[in-house]
mmCIF file of C-alpha atoms in Angstrom:
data_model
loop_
_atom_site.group_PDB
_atom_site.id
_atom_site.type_symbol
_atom_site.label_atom_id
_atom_site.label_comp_id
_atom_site.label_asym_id
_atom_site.label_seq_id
_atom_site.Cartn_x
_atom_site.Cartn_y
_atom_site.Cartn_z
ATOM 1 C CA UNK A 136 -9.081 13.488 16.806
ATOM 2 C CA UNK A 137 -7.734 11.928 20.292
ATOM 3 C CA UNK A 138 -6.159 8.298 19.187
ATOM 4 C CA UNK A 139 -5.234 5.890 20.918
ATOM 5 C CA UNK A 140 -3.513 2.416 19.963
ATOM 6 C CA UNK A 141 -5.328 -0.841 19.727
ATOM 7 C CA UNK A 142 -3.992 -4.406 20.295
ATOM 8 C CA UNK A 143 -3.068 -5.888 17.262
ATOM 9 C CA UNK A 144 -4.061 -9.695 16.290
ATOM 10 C CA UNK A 145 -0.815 -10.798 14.749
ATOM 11 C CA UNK A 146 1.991 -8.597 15.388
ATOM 12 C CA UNK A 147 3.603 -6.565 12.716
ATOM 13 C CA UNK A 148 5.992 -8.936 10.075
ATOM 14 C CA UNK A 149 8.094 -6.088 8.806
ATOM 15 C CA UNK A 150 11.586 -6.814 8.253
ATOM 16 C CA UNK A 151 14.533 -5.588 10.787
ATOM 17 C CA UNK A 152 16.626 -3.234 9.121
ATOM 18 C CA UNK A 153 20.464 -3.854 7.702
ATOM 19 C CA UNK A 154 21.089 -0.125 8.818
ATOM 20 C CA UNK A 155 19.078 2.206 10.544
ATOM 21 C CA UNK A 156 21.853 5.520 11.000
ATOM 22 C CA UNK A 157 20.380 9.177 11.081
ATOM 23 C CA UNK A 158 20.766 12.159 9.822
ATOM 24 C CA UNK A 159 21.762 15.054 12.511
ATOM 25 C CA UNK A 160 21.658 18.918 13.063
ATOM 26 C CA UNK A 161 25.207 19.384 11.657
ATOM 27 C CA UNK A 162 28.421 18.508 10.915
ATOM 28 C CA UNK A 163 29.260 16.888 14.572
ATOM 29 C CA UNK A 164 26.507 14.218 13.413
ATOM 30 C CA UNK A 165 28.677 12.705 10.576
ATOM 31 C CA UNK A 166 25.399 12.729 8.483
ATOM 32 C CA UNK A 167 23.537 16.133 8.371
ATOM 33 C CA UNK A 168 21.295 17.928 6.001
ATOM 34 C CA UNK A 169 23.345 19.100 2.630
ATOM 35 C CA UNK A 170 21.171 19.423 -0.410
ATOM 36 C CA UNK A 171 21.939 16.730 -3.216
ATOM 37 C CA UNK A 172 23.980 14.705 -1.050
ATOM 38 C CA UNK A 173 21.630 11.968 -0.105
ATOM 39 C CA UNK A 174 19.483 9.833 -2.334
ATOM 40 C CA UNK A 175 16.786 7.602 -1.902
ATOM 41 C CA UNK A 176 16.016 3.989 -3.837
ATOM 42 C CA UNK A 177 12.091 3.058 -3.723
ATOM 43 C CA UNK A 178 10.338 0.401 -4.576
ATOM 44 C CA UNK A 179 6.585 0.261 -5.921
ATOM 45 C CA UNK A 180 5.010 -2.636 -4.357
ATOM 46 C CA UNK A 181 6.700 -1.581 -0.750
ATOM 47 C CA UNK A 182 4.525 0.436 1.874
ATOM 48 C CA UNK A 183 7.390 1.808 3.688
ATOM 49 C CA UNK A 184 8.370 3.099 -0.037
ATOM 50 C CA UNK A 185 5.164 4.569 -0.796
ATOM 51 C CA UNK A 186 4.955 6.259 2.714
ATOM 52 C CA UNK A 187 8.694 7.909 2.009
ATOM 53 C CA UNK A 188 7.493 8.723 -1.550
ATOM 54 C CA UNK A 189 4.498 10.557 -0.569
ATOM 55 C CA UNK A 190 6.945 12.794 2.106
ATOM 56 C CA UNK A 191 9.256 13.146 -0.030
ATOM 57 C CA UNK A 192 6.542 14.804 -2.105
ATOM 58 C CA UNK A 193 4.377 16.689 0.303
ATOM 59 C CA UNK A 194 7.929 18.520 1.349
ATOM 60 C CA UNK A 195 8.840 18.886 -2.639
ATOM 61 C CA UNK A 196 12.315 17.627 -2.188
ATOM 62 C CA UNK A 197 13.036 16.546 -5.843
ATOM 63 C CA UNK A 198 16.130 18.955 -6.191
ATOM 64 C CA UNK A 199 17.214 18.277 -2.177
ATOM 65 C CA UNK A 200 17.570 14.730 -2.374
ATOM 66 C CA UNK A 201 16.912 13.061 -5.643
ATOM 67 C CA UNK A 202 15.019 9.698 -5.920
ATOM 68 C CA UNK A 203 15.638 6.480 -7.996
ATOM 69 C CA UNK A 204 12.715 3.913 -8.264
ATOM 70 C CA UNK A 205 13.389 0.489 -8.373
ATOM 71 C CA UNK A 206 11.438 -2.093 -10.313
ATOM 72 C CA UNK A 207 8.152 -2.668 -8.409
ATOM 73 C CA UNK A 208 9.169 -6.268 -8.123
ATOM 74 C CA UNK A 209 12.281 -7.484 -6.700
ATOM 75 C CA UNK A 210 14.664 -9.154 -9.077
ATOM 76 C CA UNK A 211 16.783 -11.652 -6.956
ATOM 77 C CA UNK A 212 15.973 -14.510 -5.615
ATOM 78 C CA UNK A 213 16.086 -13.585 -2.117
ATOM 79 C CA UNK A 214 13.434 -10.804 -2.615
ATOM 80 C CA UNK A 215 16.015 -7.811 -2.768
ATOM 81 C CA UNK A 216 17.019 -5.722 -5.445
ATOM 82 C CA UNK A 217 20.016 -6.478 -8.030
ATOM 83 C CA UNK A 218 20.523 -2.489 -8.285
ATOM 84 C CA UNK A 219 20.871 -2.301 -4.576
ATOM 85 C CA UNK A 220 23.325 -4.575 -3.783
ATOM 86 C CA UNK A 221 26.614 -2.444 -4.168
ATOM 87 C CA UNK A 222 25.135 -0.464 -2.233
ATOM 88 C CA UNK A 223 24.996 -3.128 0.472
ATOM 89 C CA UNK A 224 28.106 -4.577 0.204
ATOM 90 C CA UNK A 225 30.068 -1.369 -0.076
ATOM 91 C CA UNK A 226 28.156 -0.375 3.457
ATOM 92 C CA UNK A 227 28.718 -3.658 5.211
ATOM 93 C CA UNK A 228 31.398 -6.459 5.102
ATOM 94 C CA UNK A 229 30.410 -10.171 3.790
ATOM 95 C CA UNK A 230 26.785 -8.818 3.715
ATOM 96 C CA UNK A 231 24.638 -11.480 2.967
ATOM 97 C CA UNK A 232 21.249 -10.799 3.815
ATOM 98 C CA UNK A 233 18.629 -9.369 0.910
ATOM 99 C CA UNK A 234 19.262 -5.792 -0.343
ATOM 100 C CA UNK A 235 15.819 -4.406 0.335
ATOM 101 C CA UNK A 236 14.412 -0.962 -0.441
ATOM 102 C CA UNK A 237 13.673 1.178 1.029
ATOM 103 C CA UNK A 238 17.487 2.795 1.004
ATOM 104 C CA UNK A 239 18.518 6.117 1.885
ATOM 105 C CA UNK A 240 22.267 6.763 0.702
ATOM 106 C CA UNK A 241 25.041 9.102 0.731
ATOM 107 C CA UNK A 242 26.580 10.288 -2.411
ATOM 108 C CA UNK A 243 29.469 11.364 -0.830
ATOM 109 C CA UNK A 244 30.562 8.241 0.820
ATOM 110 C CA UNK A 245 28.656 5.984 -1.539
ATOM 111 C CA UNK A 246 27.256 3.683 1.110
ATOM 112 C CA UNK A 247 23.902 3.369 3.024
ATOM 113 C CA UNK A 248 22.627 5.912 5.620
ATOM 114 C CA UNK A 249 19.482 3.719 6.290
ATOM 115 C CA UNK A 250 16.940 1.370 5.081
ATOM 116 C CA UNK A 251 14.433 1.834 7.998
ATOM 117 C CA UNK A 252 11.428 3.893 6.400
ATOM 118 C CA UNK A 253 9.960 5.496 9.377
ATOM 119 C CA UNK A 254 13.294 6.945 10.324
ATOM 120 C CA UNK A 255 13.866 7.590 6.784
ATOM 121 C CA UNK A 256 10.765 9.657 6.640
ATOM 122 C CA UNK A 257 11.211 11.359 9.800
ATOM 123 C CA UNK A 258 14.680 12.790 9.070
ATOM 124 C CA UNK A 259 13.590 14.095 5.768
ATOM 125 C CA UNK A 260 10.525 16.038 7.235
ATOM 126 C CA UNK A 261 12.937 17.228 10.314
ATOM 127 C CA UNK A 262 16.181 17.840 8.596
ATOM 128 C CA UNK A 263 15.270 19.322 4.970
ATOM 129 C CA UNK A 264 11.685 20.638 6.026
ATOM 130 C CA UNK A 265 12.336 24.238 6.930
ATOM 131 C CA UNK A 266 10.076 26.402 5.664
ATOM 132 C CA UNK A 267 7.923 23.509 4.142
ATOM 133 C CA UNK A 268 5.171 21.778 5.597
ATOM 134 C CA UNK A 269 5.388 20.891 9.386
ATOM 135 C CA UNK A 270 4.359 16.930 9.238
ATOM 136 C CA UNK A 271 5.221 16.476 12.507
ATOM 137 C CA UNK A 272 3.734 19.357 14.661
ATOM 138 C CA UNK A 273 5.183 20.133 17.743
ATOM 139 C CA UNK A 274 2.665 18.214 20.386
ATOM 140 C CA UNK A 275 1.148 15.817 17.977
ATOM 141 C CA UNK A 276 4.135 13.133 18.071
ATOM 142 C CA UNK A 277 2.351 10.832 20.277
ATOM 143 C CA UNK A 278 -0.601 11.094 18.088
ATOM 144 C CA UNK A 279 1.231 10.352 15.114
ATOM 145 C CA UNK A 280 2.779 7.501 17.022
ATOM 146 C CA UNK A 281 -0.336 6.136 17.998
ATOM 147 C CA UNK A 282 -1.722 6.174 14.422
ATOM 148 C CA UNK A 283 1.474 4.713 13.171
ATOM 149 C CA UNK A 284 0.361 1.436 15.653
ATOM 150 C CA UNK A 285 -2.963 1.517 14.604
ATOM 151 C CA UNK A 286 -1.835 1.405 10.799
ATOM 152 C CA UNK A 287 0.402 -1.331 11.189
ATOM 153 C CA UNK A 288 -1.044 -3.996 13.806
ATOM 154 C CA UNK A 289 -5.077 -2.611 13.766
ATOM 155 C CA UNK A 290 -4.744 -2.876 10.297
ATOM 156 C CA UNK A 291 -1.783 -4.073 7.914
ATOM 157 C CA UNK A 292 -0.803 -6.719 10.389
ATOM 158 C CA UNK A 293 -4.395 -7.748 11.183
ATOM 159 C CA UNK A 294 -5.950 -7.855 7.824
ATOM 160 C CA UNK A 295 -2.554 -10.041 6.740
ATOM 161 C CA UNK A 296 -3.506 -12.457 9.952
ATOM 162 C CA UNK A 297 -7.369 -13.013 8.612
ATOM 163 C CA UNK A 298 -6.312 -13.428 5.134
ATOM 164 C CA UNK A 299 -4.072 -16.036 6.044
ATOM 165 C CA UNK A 300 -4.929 -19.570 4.505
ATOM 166 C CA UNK A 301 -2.549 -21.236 7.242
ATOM 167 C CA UNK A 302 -4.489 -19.699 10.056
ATOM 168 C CA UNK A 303 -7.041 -21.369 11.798
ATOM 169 C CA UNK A 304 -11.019 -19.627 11.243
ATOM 170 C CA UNK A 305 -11.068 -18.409 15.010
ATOM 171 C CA UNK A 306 -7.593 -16.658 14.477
ATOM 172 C CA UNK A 307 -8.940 -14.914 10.992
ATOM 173 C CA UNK A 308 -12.247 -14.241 12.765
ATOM 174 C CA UNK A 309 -10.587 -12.040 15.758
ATOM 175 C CA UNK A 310 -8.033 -10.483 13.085
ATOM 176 C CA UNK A 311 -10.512 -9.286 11.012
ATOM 177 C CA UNK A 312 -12.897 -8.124 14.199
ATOM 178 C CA UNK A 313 -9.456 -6.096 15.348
ATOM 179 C CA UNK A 314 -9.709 -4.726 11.731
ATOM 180 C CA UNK A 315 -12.946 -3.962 11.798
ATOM 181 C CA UNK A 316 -12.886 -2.212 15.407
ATOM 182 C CA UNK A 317 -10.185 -0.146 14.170
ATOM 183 C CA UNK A 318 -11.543 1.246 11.197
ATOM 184 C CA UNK A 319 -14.687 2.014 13.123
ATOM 185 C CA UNK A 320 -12.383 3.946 15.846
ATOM 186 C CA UNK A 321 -11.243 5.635 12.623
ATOM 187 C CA UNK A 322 -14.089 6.110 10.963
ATOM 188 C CA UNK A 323 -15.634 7.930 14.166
ATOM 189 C CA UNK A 324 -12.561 10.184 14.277
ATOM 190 C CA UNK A 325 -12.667 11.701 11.118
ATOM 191 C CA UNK A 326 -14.909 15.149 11.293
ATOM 192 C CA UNK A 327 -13.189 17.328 13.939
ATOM 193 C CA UNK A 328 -10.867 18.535 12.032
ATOM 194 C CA UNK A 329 -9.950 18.289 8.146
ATOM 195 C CA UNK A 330 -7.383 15.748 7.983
ATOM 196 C CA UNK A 331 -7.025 13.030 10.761
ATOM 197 C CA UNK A 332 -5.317 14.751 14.015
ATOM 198 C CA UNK A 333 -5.234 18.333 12.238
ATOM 199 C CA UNK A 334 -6.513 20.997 9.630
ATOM 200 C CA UNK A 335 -3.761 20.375 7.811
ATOM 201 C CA UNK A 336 -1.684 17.522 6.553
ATOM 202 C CA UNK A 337 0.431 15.551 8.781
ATOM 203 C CA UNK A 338 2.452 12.547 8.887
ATOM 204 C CA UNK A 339 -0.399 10.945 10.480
ATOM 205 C CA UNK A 340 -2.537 11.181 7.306
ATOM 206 C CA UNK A 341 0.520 9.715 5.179
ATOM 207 C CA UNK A 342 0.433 6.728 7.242
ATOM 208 C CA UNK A 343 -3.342 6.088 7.356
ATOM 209 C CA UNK A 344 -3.494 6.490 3.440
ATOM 210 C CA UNK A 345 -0.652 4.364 2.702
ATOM 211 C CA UNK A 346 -2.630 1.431 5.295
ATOM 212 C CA UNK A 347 -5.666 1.726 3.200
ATOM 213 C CA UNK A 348 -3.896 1.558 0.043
ATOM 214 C CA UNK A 349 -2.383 -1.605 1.072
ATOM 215 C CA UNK A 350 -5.530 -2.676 2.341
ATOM 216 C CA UNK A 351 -7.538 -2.032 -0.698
ATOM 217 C CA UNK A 352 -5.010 -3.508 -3.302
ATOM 218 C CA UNK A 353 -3.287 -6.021 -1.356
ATOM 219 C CA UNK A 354 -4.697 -7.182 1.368
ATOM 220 C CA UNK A 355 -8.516 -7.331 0.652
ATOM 221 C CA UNK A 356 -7.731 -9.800 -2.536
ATOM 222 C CA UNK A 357 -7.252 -12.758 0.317
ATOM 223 C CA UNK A 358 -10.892 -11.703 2.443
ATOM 224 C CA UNK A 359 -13.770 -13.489 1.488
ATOM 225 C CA UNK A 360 -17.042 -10.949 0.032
ATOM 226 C CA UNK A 361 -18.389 -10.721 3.411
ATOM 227 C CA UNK A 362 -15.103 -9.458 4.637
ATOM 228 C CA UNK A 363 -14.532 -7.427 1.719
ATOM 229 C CA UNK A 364 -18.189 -5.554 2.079
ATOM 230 C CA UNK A 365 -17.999 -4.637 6.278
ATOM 231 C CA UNK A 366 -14.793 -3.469 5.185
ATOM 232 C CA UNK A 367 -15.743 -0.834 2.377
ATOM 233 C CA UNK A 368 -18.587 -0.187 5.157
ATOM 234 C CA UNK A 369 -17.017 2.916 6.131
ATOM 235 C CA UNK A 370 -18.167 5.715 3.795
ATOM 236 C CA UNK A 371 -16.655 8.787 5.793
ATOM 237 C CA UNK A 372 -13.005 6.843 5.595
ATOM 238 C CA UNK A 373 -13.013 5.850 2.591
ATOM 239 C CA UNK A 374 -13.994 9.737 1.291
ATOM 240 C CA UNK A 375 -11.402 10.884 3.523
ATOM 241 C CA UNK A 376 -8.628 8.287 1.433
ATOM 242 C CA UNK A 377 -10.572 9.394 -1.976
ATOM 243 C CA UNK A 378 -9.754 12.887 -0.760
ATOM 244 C CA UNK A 379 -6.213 12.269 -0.140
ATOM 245 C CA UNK A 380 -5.128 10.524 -3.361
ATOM 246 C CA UNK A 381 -6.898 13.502 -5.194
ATOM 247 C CA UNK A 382 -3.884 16.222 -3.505
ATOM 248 C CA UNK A 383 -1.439 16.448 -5.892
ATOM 249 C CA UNK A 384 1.288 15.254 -3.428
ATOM 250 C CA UNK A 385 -0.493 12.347 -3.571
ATOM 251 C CA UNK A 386 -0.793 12.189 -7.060
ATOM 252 C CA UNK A 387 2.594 12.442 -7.798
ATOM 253 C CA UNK A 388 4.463 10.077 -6.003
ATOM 254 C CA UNK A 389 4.700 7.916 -8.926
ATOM 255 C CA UNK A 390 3.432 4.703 -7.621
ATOM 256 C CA UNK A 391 0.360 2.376 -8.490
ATOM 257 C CA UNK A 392 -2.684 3.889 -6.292
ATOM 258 C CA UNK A 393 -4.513 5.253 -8.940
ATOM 259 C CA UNK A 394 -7.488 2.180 -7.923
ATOM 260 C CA UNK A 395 -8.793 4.592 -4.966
ATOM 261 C CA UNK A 396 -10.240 7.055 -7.714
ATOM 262 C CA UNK A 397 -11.781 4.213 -9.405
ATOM 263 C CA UNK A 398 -12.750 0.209 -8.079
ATOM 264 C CA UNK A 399 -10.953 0.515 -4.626
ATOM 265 C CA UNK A 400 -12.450 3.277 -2.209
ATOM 266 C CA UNK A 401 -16.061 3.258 -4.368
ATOM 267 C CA UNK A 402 -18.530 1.460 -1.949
ATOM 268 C CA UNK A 403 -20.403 -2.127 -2.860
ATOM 269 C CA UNK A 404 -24.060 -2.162 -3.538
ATOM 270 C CA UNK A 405 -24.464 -3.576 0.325
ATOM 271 C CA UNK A 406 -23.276 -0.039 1.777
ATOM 272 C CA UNK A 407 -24.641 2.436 2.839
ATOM 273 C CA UNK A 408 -22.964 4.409 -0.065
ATOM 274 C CA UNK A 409 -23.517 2.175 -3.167
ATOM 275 C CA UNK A 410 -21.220 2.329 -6.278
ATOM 276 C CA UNK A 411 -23.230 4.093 -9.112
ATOM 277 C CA UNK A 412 -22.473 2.123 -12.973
ATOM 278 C CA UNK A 413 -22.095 4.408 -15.555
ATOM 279 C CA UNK A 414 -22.897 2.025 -18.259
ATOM 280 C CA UNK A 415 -22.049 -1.199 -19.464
ATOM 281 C CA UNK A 416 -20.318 -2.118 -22.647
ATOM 282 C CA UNK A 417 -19.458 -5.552 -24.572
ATOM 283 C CA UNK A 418 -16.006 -7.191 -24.559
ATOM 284 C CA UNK A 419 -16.659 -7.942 -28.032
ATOM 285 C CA UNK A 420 -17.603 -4.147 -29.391
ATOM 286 C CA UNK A 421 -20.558 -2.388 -29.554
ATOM 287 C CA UNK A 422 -22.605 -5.036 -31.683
ATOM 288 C CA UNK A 423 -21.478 -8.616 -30.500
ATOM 289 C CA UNK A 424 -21.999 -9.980 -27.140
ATOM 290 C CA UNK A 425 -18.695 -10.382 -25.496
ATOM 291 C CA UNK A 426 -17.228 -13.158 -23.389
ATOM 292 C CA UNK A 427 -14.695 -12.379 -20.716
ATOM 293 C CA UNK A 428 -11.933 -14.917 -21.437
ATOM 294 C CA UNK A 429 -9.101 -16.679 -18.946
ATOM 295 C CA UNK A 430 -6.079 -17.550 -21.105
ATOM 296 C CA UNK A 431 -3.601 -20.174 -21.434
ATOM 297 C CA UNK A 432 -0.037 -20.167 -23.376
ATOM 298 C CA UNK A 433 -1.192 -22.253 -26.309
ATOM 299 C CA UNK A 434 -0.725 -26.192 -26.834
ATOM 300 C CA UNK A 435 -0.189 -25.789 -23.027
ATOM 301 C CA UNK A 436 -2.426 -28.649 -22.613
ATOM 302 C CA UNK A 437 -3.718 -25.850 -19.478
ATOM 303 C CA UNK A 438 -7.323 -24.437 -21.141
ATOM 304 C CA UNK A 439 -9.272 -27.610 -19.869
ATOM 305 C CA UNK A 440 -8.266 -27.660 -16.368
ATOM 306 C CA UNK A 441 -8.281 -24.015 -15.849
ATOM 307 C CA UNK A 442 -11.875 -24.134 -16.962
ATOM 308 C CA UNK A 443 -12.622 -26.889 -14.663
ATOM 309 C CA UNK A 444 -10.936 -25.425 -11.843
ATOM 310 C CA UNK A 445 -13.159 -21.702 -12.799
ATOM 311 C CA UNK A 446 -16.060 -24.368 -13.017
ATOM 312 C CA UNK A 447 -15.150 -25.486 -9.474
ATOM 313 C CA UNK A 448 -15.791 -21.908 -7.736
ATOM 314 C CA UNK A 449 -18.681 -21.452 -10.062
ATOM 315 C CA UNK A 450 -19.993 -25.054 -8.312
ATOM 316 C CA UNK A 451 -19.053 -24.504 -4.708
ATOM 317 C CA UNK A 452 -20.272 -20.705 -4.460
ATOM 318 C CA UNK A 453 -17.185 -18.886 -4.419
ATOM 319 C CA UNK A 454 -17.204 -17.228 -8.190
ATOM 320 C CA UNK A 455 -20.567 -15.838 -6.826
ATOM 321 C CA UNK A 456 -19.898 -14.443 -3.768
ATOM 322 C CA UNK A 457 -16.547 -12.740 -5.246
ATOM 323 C CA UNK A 458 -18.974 -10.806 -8.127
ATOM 324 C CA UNK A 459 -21.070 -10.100 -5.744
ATOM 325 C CA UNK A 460 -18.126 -7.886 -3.760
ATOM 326 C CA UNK A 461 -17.560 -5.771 -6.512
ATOM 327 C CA UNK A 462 -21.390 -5.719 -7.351
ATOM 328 C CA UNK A 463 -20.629 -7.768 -11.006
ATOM 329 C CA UNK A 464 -23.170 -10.130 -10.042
ATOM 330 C CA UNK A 465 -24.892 -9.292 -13.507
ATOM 331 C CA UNK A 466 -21.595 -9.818 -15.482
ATOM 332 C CA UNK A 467 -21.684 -13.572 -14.366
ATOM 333 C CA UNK A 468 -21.161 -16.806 -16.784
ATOM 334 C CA UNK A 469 -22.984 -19.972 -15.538
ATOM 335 C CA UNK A 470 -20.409 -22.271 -17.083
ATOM 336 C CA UNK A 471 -16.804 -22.207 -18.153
ATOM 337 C CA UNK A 472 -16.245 -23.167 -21.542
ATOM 338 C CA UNK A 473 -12.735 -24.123 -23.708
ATOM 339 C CA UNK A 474 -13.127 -21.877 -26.925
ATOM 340 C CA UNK A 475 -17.231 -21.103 -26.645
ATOM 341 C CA UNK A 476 -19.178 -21.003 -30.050
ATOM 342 C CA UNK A 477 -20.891 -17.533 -30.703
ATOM 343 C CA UNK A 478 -17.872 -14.865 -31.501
ATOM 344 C CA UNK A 479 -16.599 -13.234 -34.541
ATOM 345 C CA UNK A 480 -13.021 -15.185 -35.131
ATOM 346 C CA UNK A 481 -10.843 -13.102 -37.087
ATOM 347 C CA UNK A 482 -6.866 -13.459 -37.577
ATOM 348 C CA UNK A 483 -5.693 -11.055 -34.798
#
């Protein structure tokens, strides 16, 4: 597959990085390849994580440079991680910014090599890859460039911009028309050779997966079920990211993708590649008829205006057409209710 780069609809929010050093051929570098010196700190929830993760994986560098995950949600304040930060202030003086993953460090001098992931990435495929997979084939790096701007402003940083409740409708409308175009570029592209720009895996397929993870679990919960449905519209794509999270690098990254075997990649019943239901079965057991039930603390005084809110989207349409994205349209209540007659109560 030939790529080229589209023009993004919102350009890409990812955060400038406190440190961004590299690691060399040798010794004259300062930093250079030594197995078990470095370390890296990932987070879940963070792309540039998962991306590193999955390298780190594909290259089977669990003995070269150990990893540490981080909770998958940031436990100060200012969005960084508690864990992190003596890492950051032993790296910089009267460092006040947040102390973000993702964080590659050197055991030796105890302080921070670099937090910028794509760099992060690269060095560990370059500088500990001998004799393991070649991600970045020699000719390809403009490719791999080219997807890497696809994936983050023809996808990430357009599906963000028509998501956005602070955007005005024509702004959504051309962000998610950039998304669409450039899953349809992709979509075409797939077929001449096994993985995107190769027969074999690359970092360009790392990139693309990690997009359409974040696109399926993150960024598709803010589209509306029109949006949602032109998106899962791309059968061969989709396959292709099924395909992907099956490969045991993949698999083992340790992170929370395990949706694309199950809800996210599986098409709606408006594609051309509808999701088959293997059965139903009753939130209340195999004899009652079960309720699904949104929950308040108790005594809250929240139950009645939750259910009036849920009765609100039930009124105005929007309860519908969100079953109807994920093809529940069958599973549907017509009315909210506080503590519905009709169940079993028991003292559990």
């Amino acid at each position: 597959m030939s790529v080229t780069p589209l023009a993004a609809a919102h350009p890409s929010a990812r955060p400038v990085p406190a440190f961004r050093g590299r690691i060399g051929r040798d010794a004259r570098s300062g930093h250079y390849a030594v197995p078990r010196r470095y370390r890296l700190h990932l987070a879940a929830a963070d792309p540039d994580c998962l991306r590193i993760a999955v390298t780190h994986s594909l290259l089977g560098l669990d003995q070269a440079c150990p990893v540490t995950f981080l909770p998958a949600e940031p436990d100060c304040p200012d969005g960084g991680h508690s864990a992190l930060r003596p890492l950051y202030d032993a790296s910089a003086h009267r460092y006040t910014g947040p102390a973000l993953a993702p964080v590659l460090s050197d055991d030796w001098s105890g302080r921070i090599v670099s937090s910028h992931g794509p760099d992060i990435a690269r060095d560990l495929a370059r500088r500990f890859g001998a004799g393991r997979p070649t991600l970045y084939p020699c000719g390809a790096e403009s490719q791999i460039e080219a997807v890497e701007r696809m994936c983050t402003q023809g996808i990430e940083a357009a599906a963000q911009r028509a998501g956005a409740a602070d955007a005005h409708e024509t702004e959504r409308t051309a962000a998610l028309g950039t998304l669409l175009t450039t899953l349809g570029v992709l979509e075409r592209g797939l077929g001449s050779h096994r993985y995107l720009i190769s027969d074999q895996i690359t970092a360009a397929d790392v990139e693309l997966w990690v997009a359409l993870v974040q696109l399926d679990t993150v960024h598709r919960n803010h589209l509306d079920g029109a949006a949602v449905q032109r998106i899962a519209g791309h059968p061969a794509l989709w396959a292709y990211a099924r395909r992907l999270a099956a490969h045991p690098a993949f698999r083992r990254v340790g992170l929370p993708v395990q949706d694309l075997d199950s809800r996210a990649v599986n098409q709606t019943a408006n594609t051309p590649n509808p999701t088959a239901n293997a059965g139903t079965y009753s939130g209340a057991g195999a004899s009652p008829q079960g309720l699904i039930a949104a929950t308040a603390k108790k005594d809250s005084g929240l139950a009645k205006p939750l259910a009036d809110a849920i009765n609100h989207l039930i009124d105005n349409g929007q309860y519908a057409t969100w079953l109807a994205a994920w093809n529940l349209s069958t599973e549907a209540v017509a009315k909210s209710e506080v503590n519905p007659p009709g169940l079993p109560l028991t003292d559990s």
